[in-house]
Amino acid sequence: EAQVTQNPRYLITVTGKKLTVTCSQNMNHEYMSWYRQDPGLGLRQIYYSMNVEVTDKGDVPEGYKVSRKEKRNFPLILESPSPNQTSLYFCASSSGDLYEQYFGPGTRLTVT
Amino acid sequence: AQSVTQPDIHITVSEGASLELRCNYSYGATPYLFWYVQSPGQGLQLLLKYFSGDTLVQGIKGFEAEFKRSQSSFNLRKPSVHWSDAAEYFCAGDYGGATNKLIFGTGTLLAVQP
């Protein structure tokens, strides 16, 4: 089954404790993105990747890092989480010529 | 700047009634347009998409949307709403370029009354 998976689905952590949210897709897609969803703001892109070892900032990259060492994986790293990073995070992947993004189930992160 | 606007934050309709959710995109090159639905606690599911061609597109779950260039709109419609349609609906545009980035509207929360 074609899918995008994220782990963990729920995470509660404390300020400053490094964390990683994993994202994996099994569709051999070139493009992958991370979005955060906040009430009243819709979804905003954090980072994106056009292929292995190619990443760039989206609209709200501050406080986040990403890497793309393998085509299927695109982890999101918060080196020093802060309460304003409490949000619902979505990973998405797409094939560049189809322009249709597939979304993971989301990771709800709470930073206290 | 490129943007997608959903003017209605919250809409309530009666079960069986018709539905129209509004979406407007900013001027300039016409983006690829999408409607997604997010049920409570769930991820985003693609309802339909418009790239070019026929301006009336059919999607899943009985939804359709009409692209109107003159109004910069891509409104979502359903002739008869079911209680299971209660969810949040997002319109999104892809203006192209290297990022493959979707620009989302802020969403419309649909409530369905019995």
Short mmCIF file of C-alpha atoms in Angstrom, two decimals:
data_model
loop_
_atom_site.label_atom_id
_atom_site.label_comp_id
_atom_site.label_asym_id
_atom_site.label_seq_id
_atom_site.Cartn_x
_atom_site.Cartn_y
_atom_site.Cartn_z
CA GLU A 1 0.00 0.00 0.00
CA ALA A 2 1.30 3.43 -1.00
CA GLN A 3 1.75 5.48 2.12
CA VAL A 4 3.66 8.06 4.11
CA THR A 5 4.38 7.08 7.68
CA GLN A 6 5.41 9.26 10.59
CA ASN A 7 6.68 8.40 14.04
CA PRO A 8 5.87 9.10 16.72
CA ARG A 9 2.22 10.10 16.31
CA TYR A 10 2.14 11.88 19.65
CA LEU A 11 4.99 13.36 21.63
CA ILE A 12 5.17 15.42 24.79
CA THR A 13 8.58 16.80 25.63
CA VAL A 14 10.29 19.56 27.57
CA THR A 15 11.98 22.69 26.37
CA GLY A 16 15.48 22.10 25.08
CA LYS A 17 15.38 18.32 24.77
CA LYS A 18 16.40 17.35 21.24
CA LEU A 19 13.92 15.25 19.30
CA THR A 20 13.49 13.71 15.88
CA VAL A 21 10.27 12.97 14.04
CA THR A 22 10.74 10.38 11.34
CA CYS A 23 9.01 10.31 7.97
CA SER A 24 9.16 7.55 5.41
CA GLN A 25 7.44 7.00 2.05
CA ASN A 26 7.28 3.89 -0.11
CA MET A 27 6.33 5.50 -3.43
CA ASN A 28 9.82 6.40 -4.65
CA HIS A 29 8.85 10.06 -4.66
CA GLU A 30 11.50 12.68 -5.28
CA TYR A 31 9.87 15.51 -3.35
CA MET A 32 9.25 15.49 0.37
CA SER A 33 8.09 18.27 2.64
CA TRP A 34 7.36 19.05 6.24
CA TYR A 35 4.40 21.22 7.23
CA ARG A 36 3.11 22.44 10.54
CA GLN A 37 -0.57 23.06 11.17
CA ASP A 38 -1.73 25.66 13.65
CA PRO A 39 -5.31 26.78 14.33
CA GLY A 40 -6.38 29.61 12.06
CA LEU A 41 -3.17 29.44 10.02
CA GLY A 42 -3.70 26.36 7.89
CA LEU A 43 -0.59 24.40 6.97
CA ARG A 44 2.75 26.08 6.43
CA GLN A 45 5.81 24.53 4.88
CA ILE A 46 8.85 24.15 7.12
CA TYR A 47 11.39 22.48 4.84
CA TYR A 48 11.33 20.61 1.59
CA SER A 49 13.59 18.29 -0.33
CA MET A 50 13.76 17.80 -4.07
CA ASN A 51 15.88 14.68 -3.85
CA VAL A 52 18.61 12.97 -1.87
CA GLU A 53 20.98 15.48 -0.29
CA VAL A 54 18.95 18.42 -1.65
CA THR A 55 16.99 20.35 0.95
CA ASP A 56 15.86 23.94 1.37
CA LYS A 57 13.88 26.18 3.66
CA GLY A 58 10.17 26.68 3.42
CA ASP A 59 8.18 29.48 5.01
CA VAL A 60 8.83 28.73 8.70
CA PRO A 61 12.22 26.97 9.04
CA GLU A 62 13.48 28.60 12.25
CA GLY A 63 14.22 26.06 14.96
CA TYR A 64 14.12 23.03 12.64
CA LYS A 65 16.61 20.93 10.74
CA VAL A 66 16.14 18.21 8.17
CA SER A 67 18.26 15.72 6.28
CA ARG A 68 17.69 13.55 3.23
CA LYS A 69 20.27 10.80 3.11
CA GLU A 70 17.94 8.25 1.54
CA LYS A 71 15.16 8.84 -0.92
CA ARG A 72 12.48 7.29 1.26
CA ASN A 73 13.29 9.07 4.54
CA PHE A 74 13.05 12.72 5.54
CA PRO A 75 13.42 13.21 9.31
CA LEU A 76 12.57 16.48 11.04
CA ILE A 77 14.93 17.45 13.84
CA LEU A 78 14.26 19.92 16.63
CA GLU A 79 17.63 20.56 18.27
CA SER A 80 16.24 22.65 21.13
CA PRO A 81 12.45 22.60 21.11
CA SER A 82 10.53 25.55 22.50
CA PRO A 83 6.86 25.89 23.46
CA ASN A 84 6.09 27.83 20.26
CA GLN A 85 6.88 24.65 18.35
CA THR A 86 3.88 22.94 19.89
CA SER A 87 1.92 22.03 16.79
CA LEU A 88 0.62 19.31 14.51
CA TYR A 89 3.25 18.25 12.00
CA PHE A 90 2.69 16.62 8.63
CA CYS A 91 5.13 15.03 6.28
CA ALA A 92 4.22 14.86 2.60
CA SER A 93 5.72 13.37 -0.53
CA SER A 94 5.10 13.80 -4.21
CA SER A 95 6.40 12.90 -7.59
CA GLY A 96 7.59 16.06 -9.29
CA ASP A 97 5.64 15.56 -12.45
CA LEU A 98 2.33 14.74 -10.81
CA TYR A 99 2.03 17.67 -8.42
CA GLU A 100 -0.08 15.62 -6.05
CA GLN A 101 1.12 15.41 -2.49
CA TYR A 102 0.47 12.48 -0.20
CA PHE A 103 0.33 13.26 3.49
CA GLY A 104 1.32 11.25 6.50
CA PRO A 105 -1.05 10.85 9.46
CA GLY A 106 0.50 13.69 11.45
CA THR A 107 2.54 14.02 14.63
CA ARG A 108 1.11 16.02 17.48
CA LEU A 109 3.96 17.61 19.41
CA THR A 110 3.63 19.36 22.74
CA VAL A 111 6.61 21.20 24.20
CA THR A 112 6.27 22.24 27.84
CA ALA B 1 2.47 37.27 -2.79
CA GLN B 2 0.80 34.06 -3.78
CA SER B 3 -2.04 33.13 -1.51
CA VAL B 4 -5.11 31.00 -1.15
CA THR B 5 -8.07 32.36 0.77
CA GLN B 6 -10.99 30.57 2.34
CA PRO B 7 -13.38 33.30 3.50
CA ASP B 8 -15.53 31.07 5.68
CA ILE B 9 -13.99 29.83 8.90
CA HIS B 10 -17.00 27.82 10.00
CA ILE B 11 -20.12 26.62 8.16
CA THR B 12 -23.09 24.68 9.45
CA VAL B 13 -25.48 22.89 7.12
CA SER B 14 -28.33 20.48 7.65
CA GLU B 15 -27.95 16.88 6.58
CA GLY B 16 -29.27 16.50 3.04
CA ALA B 17 -28.76 20.15 2.18
CA SER B 18 -26.39 21.33 -0.51
CA LEU B 19 -22.96 22.66 0.30
CA GLU B 20 -20.60 25.17 -1.24
CA LEU B 21 -17.23 26.01 0.27
CA ARG B 22 -15.44 29.01 -1.14
CA CYS B 23 -11.82 29.28 -2.20
CA ASN B 24 -10.02 32.13 -3.94
CA TYR B 25 -6.47 32.20 -5.20
CA SER B 26 -4.28 35.20 -5.79
CA TYR B 27 -3.75 36.72 -9.21
CA GLY B 28 -0.98 35.75 -11.51
CA ALA B 29 -0.32 32.40 -13.03
CA THR B 30 -3.08 29.94 -12.29
CA PRO B 31 -1.83 27.42 -9.78
CA TYR B 32 -2.69 23.80 -9.70
CA LEU B 33 -5.58 23.67 -7.25
CA PHE B 34 -6.57 21.07 -4.71
CA TRP B 35 -9.17 20.40 -2.07
CA TYR B 36 -8.24 18.31 0.95
CA VAL B 37 -10.40 17.07 3.79
CA GLN B 38 -9.22 16.47 7.33
CA SER B 39 -11.48 14.47 9.61
CA PRO B 40 -10.97 14.89 13.36
CA GLY B 41 -7.66 13.37 14.42
CA GLN B 42 -6.83 12.32 10.89
CA GLY B 43 -4.40 13.34 8.20
CA LEU B 44 -5.28 15.09 4.97
CA GLN B 45 -7.10 13.26 2.22
CA LEU B 46 -7.20 14.58 -1.31
CA LEU B 47 -10.75 15.17 -2.54
CA LEU B 48 -10.02 16.49 -6.01
CA LYS B 49 -7.58 18.49 -8.07
CA TYR B 50 -7.55 20.83 -11.03
CA PHE B 51 -4.62 21.19 -13.39
CA SER B 52 -6.18 22.32 -16.66
CA GLY B 53 -8.95 21.48 -19.10
CA ASP B 54 -12.53 20.95 -18.01
CA THR B 55 -13.32 23.51 -15.35
CA LEU B 56 -15.73 21.24 -13.47
CA VAL B 57 -13.84 18.47 -11.73
CA GLN B 58 -15.27 15.49 -9.94
CA GLY B 59 -13.75 14.08 -6.82
CA ILE B 60 -14.30 11.39 -4.27
CA LYS B 61 -17.21 11.15 -1.83
CA GLY B 62 -19.56 12.95 -4.23
CA PHE B 63 -17.69 16.26 -4.20
CA GLU B 64 -17.07 18.47 -7.20
CA ALA B 65 -15.37 21.80 -7.72
CA GLU B 66 -15.57 24.43 -10.40
CA PHE B 67 -12.65 26.53 -11.52
CA LYS B 68 -13.58 30.07 -12.54
CA ARG B 69 -10.68 32.06 -13.87
CA SER B 70 -12.67 35.31 -14.04
CA GLN B 71 -13.34 35.10 -10.31
CA SER B 72 -10.04 33.48 -9.28
CA SER B 73 -12.15 30.89 -7.52
CA PHE B 74 -12.22 27.15 -7.04
CA ASN B 75 -15.32 26.45 -4.96
CA LEU B 76 -16.14 23.01 -3.61
CA ARG B 77 -19.69 21.70 -3.85
CA LYS B 78 -21.77 18.74 -2.83
CA PRO B 79 -25.46 18.40 -3.67
CA SER B 80 -26.48 16.55 -0.52
CA VAL B 81 -24.39 16.55 2.64
CA HIS B 82 -24.10 13.51 4.89
CA TRP B 83 -23.30 13.63 8.60
CA SER B 84 -19.98 11.93 7.85
CA ASP B 85 -18.91 14.98 5.82
CA ALA B 86 -18.35 16.95 9.03
CA ALA B 87 -14.67 17.80 8.90
CA GLU B 88 -12.26 20.58 8.08
CA TYR B 89 -11.71 21.37 4.43
CA PHE B 90 -8.60 22.94 3.00
CA CYS B 91 -8.12 24.52 -0.37
CA ALA B 92 -4.53 24.58 -1.61
CA GLY B 93 -2.61 25.85 -4.60
CA ASP B 94 0.66 24.81 -6.12
CA TYR B 95 2.16 27.75 -7.99
CA GLY B 96 4.88 25.61 -9.44
CA GLY B 97 8.58 26.09 -9.21
CA ALA B 98 11.17 23.90 -7.60
CA THR B 99 9.66 23.57 -4.17
CA ASN B 100 6.57 21.53 -4.99
CA LYS B 101 5.04 23.56 -2.20
CA LEU B 102 1.38 23.76 -1.48
CA ILE B 103 0.01 27.07 -0.25
CA PHE B 104 -2.93 26.33 1.96
CA GLY B 105 -5.95 28.33 2.87
CA THR B 106 -6.78 28.57 6.55
CA GLY B 107 -9.50 25.96 6.32
CA THR B 108 -13.28 25.81 6.66
CA LEU B 109 -14.76 23.76 9.46
CA LEU B 110 -17.98 22.10 8.38
CA ALA B 111 -20.60 21.08 10.91
CA VAL B 112 -23.60 18.99 9.85
CA GLN B 113 -26.87 19.24 11.74
CA PRO B 114 -29.21 16.23 11.87
#
